[in-house]
Short mmCIF file of C-alpha atoms in Angstrom, two decimals:
data_model
loop_
_atom_site.label_atom_id
_atom_site.label_comp_id
_atom_site.label_asym_id
_atom_site.label_seq_id
_atom_site.Cartn_x
_atom_site.Cartn_y
_atom_site.Cartn_z
CA MET A 1 0.01 -0.06 0.20
CA MET A 2 2.67 2.33 0.96
CA ASN A 3 4.47 1.79 -2.42
CA GLN A 4 1.50 2.68 -4.30
CA GLU A 5 1.20 6.07 -2.58
CA ILE A 6 4.82 7.03 -3.24
CA LYS A 7 4.55 5.98 -6.75
CA THR A 8 1.37 8.21 -7.51
CA THR A 9 3.14 11.18 -5.89
CA PRO A 10 4.46 12.26 -9.30
CA THR A 11 1.48 12.00 -11.11
CA VAL A 12 -0.28 14.20 -8.98
CA LYS A 13 2.11 16.88 -9.36
CA ASN A 14 1.99 16.15 -12.87
CA GLY A 15 -1.52 16.58 -12.77
CA GLY A 16 -1.51 20.15 -11.67
CA ARG A 17 0.58 21.16 -15.00
CA LEU A 18 -2.21 19.39 -16.77
CA PHE A 19 -4.93 20.36 -15.24
CA ARG A 20 -4.11 24.22 -15.95
CA ASN A 21 -3.81 23.28 -19.63
CA ASP A 22 -7.36 21.38 -19.34
CA VAL A 23 -8.95 24.46 -18.12
CA ILE A 24 -7.23 26.46 -21.01
CA PHE A 25 -8.35 24.04 -23.75
CA ILE A 26 -11.84 23.96 -22.41
CA VAL A 27 -12.28 27.29 -22.11
CA ALA A 28 -10.76 28.03 -25.57
CA LEU A 29 -13.17 25.30 -26.74
CA LEU A 30 -16.24 26.76 -25.37
CA LEU A 31 -15.27 30.28 -26.53
CA VAL A 32 -14.74 28.95 -30.38
CA VAL A 33 -18.01 27.13 -29.96
CA SER A 34 -20.43 30.16 -28.42
CA ALA A 35 -18.73 32.65 -31.04
CA LEU A 36 -20.07 30.06 -33.76
CA GLY A 37 -23.15 30.02 -31.83
CA LEU A 38 -23.61 33.94 -31.94
CA CYS A 39 -23.00 34.02 -35.55
CA PHE A 40 -25.56 31.55 -36.48
CA TYR A 41 -27.78 33.11 -34.05
CA PHE A 42 -27.52 36.73 -35.42
CA PHE A 43 -27.47 35.61 -38.98
CA ARG A 44 -30.56 33.51 -39.22
CA GLY A 45 -33.97 35.01 -39.16
CA GLU A 46 -37.47 33.73 -38.86
CA GLY A 47 -37.93 31.22 -41.89
CA ASP A 48 -41.22 31.18 -43.70
CA LYS A 49 -41.43 27.49 -45.33
CA VAL A 50 -40.93 24.01 -43.99
CA VAL A 51 -39.54 21.41 -46.11
CA VAL A 52 -39.88 17.75 -45.44
CA THR A 53 -37.32 15.32 -46.89
CA VAL A 54 -37.53 11.40 -46.33
CA ASP A 55 -34.15 9.46 -46.82
CA GLY A 56 -32.88 12.79 -48.71
CA LYS A 57 -35.72 12.92 -51.18
CA GLU A 58 -38.33 15.95 -50.81
CA PHE A 59 -41.38 14.89 -49.53
CA GLY A 60 -43.42 18.32 -49.58
CA THR A 61 -42.83 21.94 -48.75
CA TYR A 62 -45.79 23.64 -46.35
CA SER A 63 -46.04 27.58 -45.46
CA LEU A 64 -45.48 28.49 -41.83
CA ALA A 65 -48.11 30.92 -42.25
CA GLU A 66 -50.95 28.36 -42.37
CA ASP A 67 -51.92 25.83 -39.89
CA VAL A 68 -51.77 22.00 -41.25
CA LYS A 69 -51.26 18.78 -40.18
CA VAL A 70 -49.36 16.33 -42.08
CA GLU A 71 -49.06 12.69 -41.85
CA ILE A 72 -45.62 11.52 -43.18
CA ARG A 73 -45.95 7.79 -43.75
CA THR A 74 -42.64 6.10 -44.59
CA GLY A 75 -41.41 2.60 -44.48
CA ALA A 76 -41.71 -0.59 -46.70
CA GLN A 77 -45.77 -0.85 -45.82
CA ASN A 78 -46.08 2.99 -44.90
CA GLU A 79 -46.10 1.54 -41.17
CA GLU A 80 -44.31 4.36 -39.86
CA VAL A 81 -45.80 7.37 -39.19
CA ASN A 82 -44.66 10.95 -38.11
CA VAL A 83 -47.42 13.67 -37.49
CA LEU A 84 -45.98 17.41 -38.23
CA VAL A 85 -48.20 20.15 -37.05
CA ILE A 86 -47.75 23.60 -38.01
CA ARG A 87 -49.61 26.06 -35.51
CA ASP A 88 -48.98 29.79 -35.10
CA GLY A 89 -46.04 29.85 -37.12
CA LEU A 90 -44.40 27.02 -35.38
CA ALA A 91 -43.72 23.66 -36.81
CA TYR A 92 -43.54 20.55 -34.49
CA MET A 93 -43.71 16.92 -34.52
CA GLU A 94 -46.95 15.92 -33.01
CA THR A 95 -46.50 12.19 -32.58
CA ALA A 96 -44.18 9.60 -34.11
CA THR A 97 -44.33 5.94 -34.33
CA CYS A 98 -40.15 5.89 -34.19
CA PRO A 99 -38.85 3.77 -31.11
CA ASP A 100 -36.96 6.73 -29.21
CA GLY A 101 -39.50 9.41 -29.97
CA ILE A 102 -36.73 11.90 -30.13
CA CYS A 103 -38.30 13.91 -32.75
CA ALA A 104 -41.68 14.38 -31.01
CA ASP A 105 -39.56 15.74 -27.71
CA HIS A 106 -38.15 18.28 -29.85
CA LYS A 107 -39.10 21.97 -29.36
CA PRO A 108 -41.09 23.66 -31.94
CA ILE A 109 -39.03 25.23 -34.67
CA SER A 110 -39.41 28.69 -36.56
CA ARG A 111 -36.02 30.05 -37.36
CA GLU A 112 -34.33 29.85 -40.49
CA GLY A 113 -31.90 26.73 -40.48
CA GLU A 114 -33.64 24.88 -37.58
CA SER A 115 -34.59 21.53 -38.18
CA ILE A 116 -36.22 18.60 -36.41
CA VAL A 117 -34.89 14.95 -37.37
CA CYS A 118 -36.20 11.46 -36.90
CA LEU A 119 -33.31 9.42 -37.49
CA PRO A 120 -35.04 5.97 -37.40
CA HIS A 121 -37.51 7.06 -40.09
CA LYS A 122 -35.14 9.22 -42.22
CA VAL A 123 -37.31 12.17 -41.66
CA VAL A 124 -35.91 15.60 -41.59
CA ILE A 125 -38.01 18.80 -41.22
CA THR A 126 -36.06 21.97 -42.05
CA VAL A 127 -37.46 25.54 -41.72
CA TYR A 128 -36.14 27.60 -44.86
CA ALA A 129 -36.60 31.38 -45.73
CA THR A 130 -37.67 32.64 -49.21
CA GLU A 131 -35.61 35.91 -49.02
CA GLU A 132 -34.36 38.22 -51.81
CA GLU A 133 -31.15 38.35 -49.85
CA ASP A 134 -30.35 34.85 -50.58
CA ALA A 135 -30.45 35.46 -54.58
CA PRO A 136 -27.11 36.70 -55.04
CA ASP A 137 -25.42 33.41 -53.96
CA ILE A 138 -27.40 31.58 -56.69
CA VAL A 139 -26.18 33.68 -59.52
CA VAL A 140 -22.67 34.20 -59.49
CA MET B 1 2.20 -10.85 -27.24
CA ARG B 2 -0.87 -12.96 -26.38
CA PRO B 3 -2.96 -11.63 -23.94
CA THR B 4 -2.85 -13.47 -20.41
CA THR B 5 -6.09 -14.98 -19.22
CA LYS B 6 -6.23 -12.32 -16.43
CA LYS B 7 -6.19 -9.69 -18.79
CA ILE B 8 -9.04 -11.18 -20.81
CA ALA B 9 -10.93 -11.79 -17.58
CA VAL B 10 -10.51 -7.92 -16.44
CA LEU B 11 -11.52 -6.69 -19.98
CA GLY B 12 -14.39 -8.95 -20.11
CA LEU B 13 -15.38 -7.64 -16.58
CA CYS B 14 -14.79 -3.81 -17.87
CA THR B 15 -17.30 -4.63 -20.69
CA ALA B 16 -19.96 -6.05 -18.44
CA VAL B 17 -19.69 -2.90 -16.29
CA ALA B 18 -19.79 -0.76 -19.45
CA LEU B 19 -22.97 -2.37 -20.32
CA ILE B 20 -24.68 -2.08 -16.82
CA LEU B 21 -23.63 1.67 -17.04
CA ALA B 22 -25.49 2.06 -20.45
CA TYR B 23 -28.52 0.09 -19.03
CA VAL B 24 -28.55 2.25 -15.93
CA GLU B 25 -28.26 5.56 -18.13
CA SER B 26 -31.20 4.42 -20.44
CA MET B 27 -33.26 4.41 -17.04
CA LEU B 28 -32.28 7.96 -16.11
CA PRO B 29 -34.86 10.57 -17.56
CA PRO B 30 -33.82 12.57 -20.49
CA LEU B 31 -31.62 15.81 -19.08
CA PHE B 32 -33.10 18.48 -21.28
CA HIS B 33 -36.41 18.17 -23.36
CA ALA B 34 -35.83 21.29 -25.66
CA VAL B 35 -32.79 19.30 -27.38
CA PRO B 36 -33.08 15.91 -27.30
CA GLY B 37 -30.53 13.11 -27.48
CA ILE B 38 -28.05 14.30 -24.97
CA LYS B 39 -26.73 11.93 -22.94
CA ILE B 40 -23.43 11.74 -20.35
CA GLY B 41 -22.02 8.62 -21.76
CA LEU B 42 -21.59 6.91 -18.21
CA PRO B 43 -20.21 3.71 -20.06
CA ASN B 44 -17.38 6.03 -21.29
CA ILE B 45 -15.83 6.16 -17.76
CA ILE B 46 -14.97 2.41 -18.22
CA ILE B 47 -13.50 3.06 -21.88
CA VAL B 48 -11.34 6.26 -20.42
CA PHE B 49 -10.12 3.97 -17.43
CA VAL B 50 -9.27 0.99 -19.99
CA LEU B 51 -7.78 3.49 -22.19
CA TYR B 52 -5.49 4.95 -19.39
CA ARG B 53 -4.63 1.50 -17.66
CA PHE B 54 -4.33 -0.69 -20.77
CA GLY B 55 -4.26 1.28 -23.86
CA LEU B 56 -5.92 1.74 -27.46
CA LYS B 57 -6.55 -1.77 -28.69
CA GLU B 58 -7.98 -2.60 -25.05
CA ALA B 59 -10.20 0.39 -24.92
CA ALA B 60 -11.22 -0.05 -28.66
CA THR B 61 -11.98 -3.78 -28.18
CA VAL B 62 -13.90 -2.98 -24.97
CA SER B 63 -15.90 0.04 -26.63
CA LEU B 64 -16.63 -2.08 -29.90
CA ILE B 65 -18.15 -5.24 -27.81
CA ARG B 66 -20.23 -2.97 -25.72
CA MET B 67 -21.62 -1.30 -28.83
CA LEU B 68 -22.45 -4.44 -30.27
CA ALA B 69 -23.99 -6.05 -27.44
CA VAL B 70 -26.01 -2.86 -26.77
CA SER B 71 -27.41 -2.77 -30.15
CA PHE B 72 -27.99 -6.71 -30.39
CA MET B 73 -29.78 -6.60 -26.82
CA PHE B 74 -31.81 -3.15 -27.53
CA GLY B 75 -32.13 -3.74 -31.12
CA ASN B 76 -31.37 -0.98 -33.28
CA MET B 77 -29.24 -1.05 -36.00
CA MET B 78 -29.48 2.53 -37.02
CA ALA B 79 -28.17 3.66 -33.62
CA LEU B 80 -25.20 1.41 -34.09
CA VAL B 81 -23.66 2.99 -36.94
CA TYR B 82 -24.04 6.32 -35.50
CA SER B 83 -22.42 5.19 -32.36
CA LEU B 84 -19.76 3.09 -34.02
CA ALA B 85 -18.70 6.57 -36.24
CA GLY B 86 -18.79 8.37 -33.10
CA ALA B 87 -16.85 6.26 -31.04
CA PHE B 88 -14.17 5.76 -33.70
CA LEU B 89 -13.56 9.65 -34.00
CA SER B 90 -13.83 9.83 -30.38
CA MET B 91 -11.05 7.16 -29.49
CA PHE B 92 -9.01 8.23 -32.67
CA VAL B 93 -8.72 12.02 -31.25
CA MET B 94 -8.09 10.84 -27.51
CA VAL B 95 -5.38 8.62 -28.48
CA ILE B 96 -3.61 11.55 -30.21
CA LEU B 97 -4.18 13.94 -27.18
CA LYS B 98 -3.07 11.17 -24.79
CA LYS B 99 0.25 10.70 -26.92
CA LEU B 100 0.85 14.44 -26.90
CA ASN B 101 0.83 14.20 -22.84
CA PHE B 102 -0.40 18.07 -23.04
CA LEU B 103 -3.89 17.54 -21.29
CA SER B 104 -5.06 15.37 -18.16
CA VAL B 105 -7.55 12.57 -18.22
CA VAL B 106 -10.25 15.26 -17.92
CA GLY B 107 -9.32 17.47 -21.09
CA VAL B 108 -8.81 14.11 -23.02
CA SER B 109 -12.18 12.87 -21.94
CA VAL B 110 -13.79 16.30 -22.92
CA ALA B 111 -12.18 15.81 -26.71
CA GLY B 112 -13.51 12.59 -26.52
CA GLY B 113 -16.95 13.63 -25.48
CA VAL B 114 -17.02 16.59 -28.31
CA PHE B 115 -15.55 14.23 -31.25
CA HIS B 116 -18.19 11.65 -30.53
CA ASN B 117 -20.69 13.96 -31.41
CA VAL B 118 -19.08 15.20 -33.98
CA GLY B 119 -18.90 11.84 -35.28
CA GLN B 120 -22.22 11.16 -35.03
CA ILE B 121 -23.69 14.30 -36.53
CA LEU B 122 -21.10 14.06 -39.60
CA THR B 123 -22.70 10.30 -40.11
CA ALA B 124 -26.04 11.75 -39.85
CA MET B 125 -25.33 14.69 -42.35
CA LEU B 126 -23.84 11.94 -44.61
CA LEU B 127 -27.12 9.47 -44.36
CA LEU B 128 -29.49 12.42 -44.49
CA GLY B 129 -27.72 14.74 -46.74
CA THR B 130 -28.55 17.79 -44.87
CA ALA B 131 -25.87 20.23 -43.79
CA GLU B 132 -28.39 21.99 -41.45
CA LEU B 133 -27.78 19.32 -38.63
CA GLY B 134 -24.66 21.37 -38.04
CA TYR B 135 -26.61 23.76 -35.83
CA TYR B 136 -27.01 20.80 -33.37
CA LEU B 137 -23.26 20.51 -33.14
CA ILE B 138 -23.13 24.15 -31.23
CA VAL B 139 -25.40 22.65 -28.41
CA LEU B 140 -23.76 19.43 -28.57
CA THR B 141 -20.31 20.52 -27.88
CA VAL B 142 -21.33 22.32 -24.88
CA THR B 143 -23.01 19.47 -23.32
CA GLY B 144 -20.31 17.35 -24.67
CA THR B 145 -17.74 19.21 -22.71
CA VAL B 146 -19.87 19.17 -19.52
CA SER B 147 -20.47 15.22 -19.73
CA GLY B 148 -16.56 14.97 -20.83
CA ILE B 149 -15.61 16.71 -17.61
CA PHE B 150 -17.71 14.28 -15.31
CA VAL B 151 -16.49 11.38 -17.48
CA GLY B 152 -13.22 12.31 -17.32
CA LEU B 153 -13.17 13.00 -13.35
CA CYS B 154 -14.85 9.65 -12.92
CA GLY B 155 -12.47 7.93 -14.86
CA ALA B 156 -9.35 9.50 -13.36
CA ILE B 157 -10.86 8.58 -9.80
CA VAL B 158 -11.34 4.93 -10.75
CA GLU B 159 -8.05 4.82 -12.39
CA LYS B 160 -6.48 6.01 -9.35
CA ARG B 161 -8.31 3.96 -6.80
CA ILE B 162 -8.14 0.57 -8.24
CA PRO B 163 -4.71 -0.71 -7.60
CA LYS B 164 -2.34 -1.45 -10.59
CA LYS B 165 -1.64 -5.00 -8.65
CA MET B 166 -5.35 -6.02 -8.49
CA ILE B 167 -6.09 -5.59 -12.38
#
């Protein structure tokens, strides 16, 4: 037992120097990410339409301005169901038959670029904005 | 070098503990309802421990067997693809940082946690063909850092408390 403790002493000392590096590393990481987050937050406005894709292929486009309820049926026998609801300019997954139900727990989305993903059913719901500002990017 | 019987037994034990931790974690209520899919990654305490006590080969093996066993038992093959990608990238980054000897267990574990998320999101982007998922990464990096600190501290304590003679 005594031997053990003597052996561990150098690593504890070493740990002090490493610990400082850890703090620097973690703070740097968080700073970079929060900077990115702020950029994203300020550069994206409210979206006005929702595009649903299933397995990478477009399923449909819906306006955020109208309240609708869409049944997205997927799977070989159309046995997998996700119910997308748009109400008061917010889109959310009301119910889903996927095993984890993560998409149904997701908060309602309305900002450009926000998305709700149902990995088991390969369903992606993304908010887009049809703005004039985007046009120059496409021209070039 | 052939593994000794003792090592096989110990690594088997570690895998079992990792599986139990995965099960315990699945019983816990979700941490945040607003951003789903966030986990502490309790089994990673064992992975970090094995990585520091034994090395890359052993940690990678335990990690792989654990993921295969979890997906066979709880049956989600899609989740397996994501876990594999995440775990692979995470292990890769952790080994490099550990070799550089610049960070302690906690820092290495934080990097591991963050890159686990990066790997999963990249896979999801590839499979679903949507770049928008990148937004998730920002939130997931913060949560990955917090869970990485927790996992790293636990891993370091376990590494310190279990005598080398015993395992």
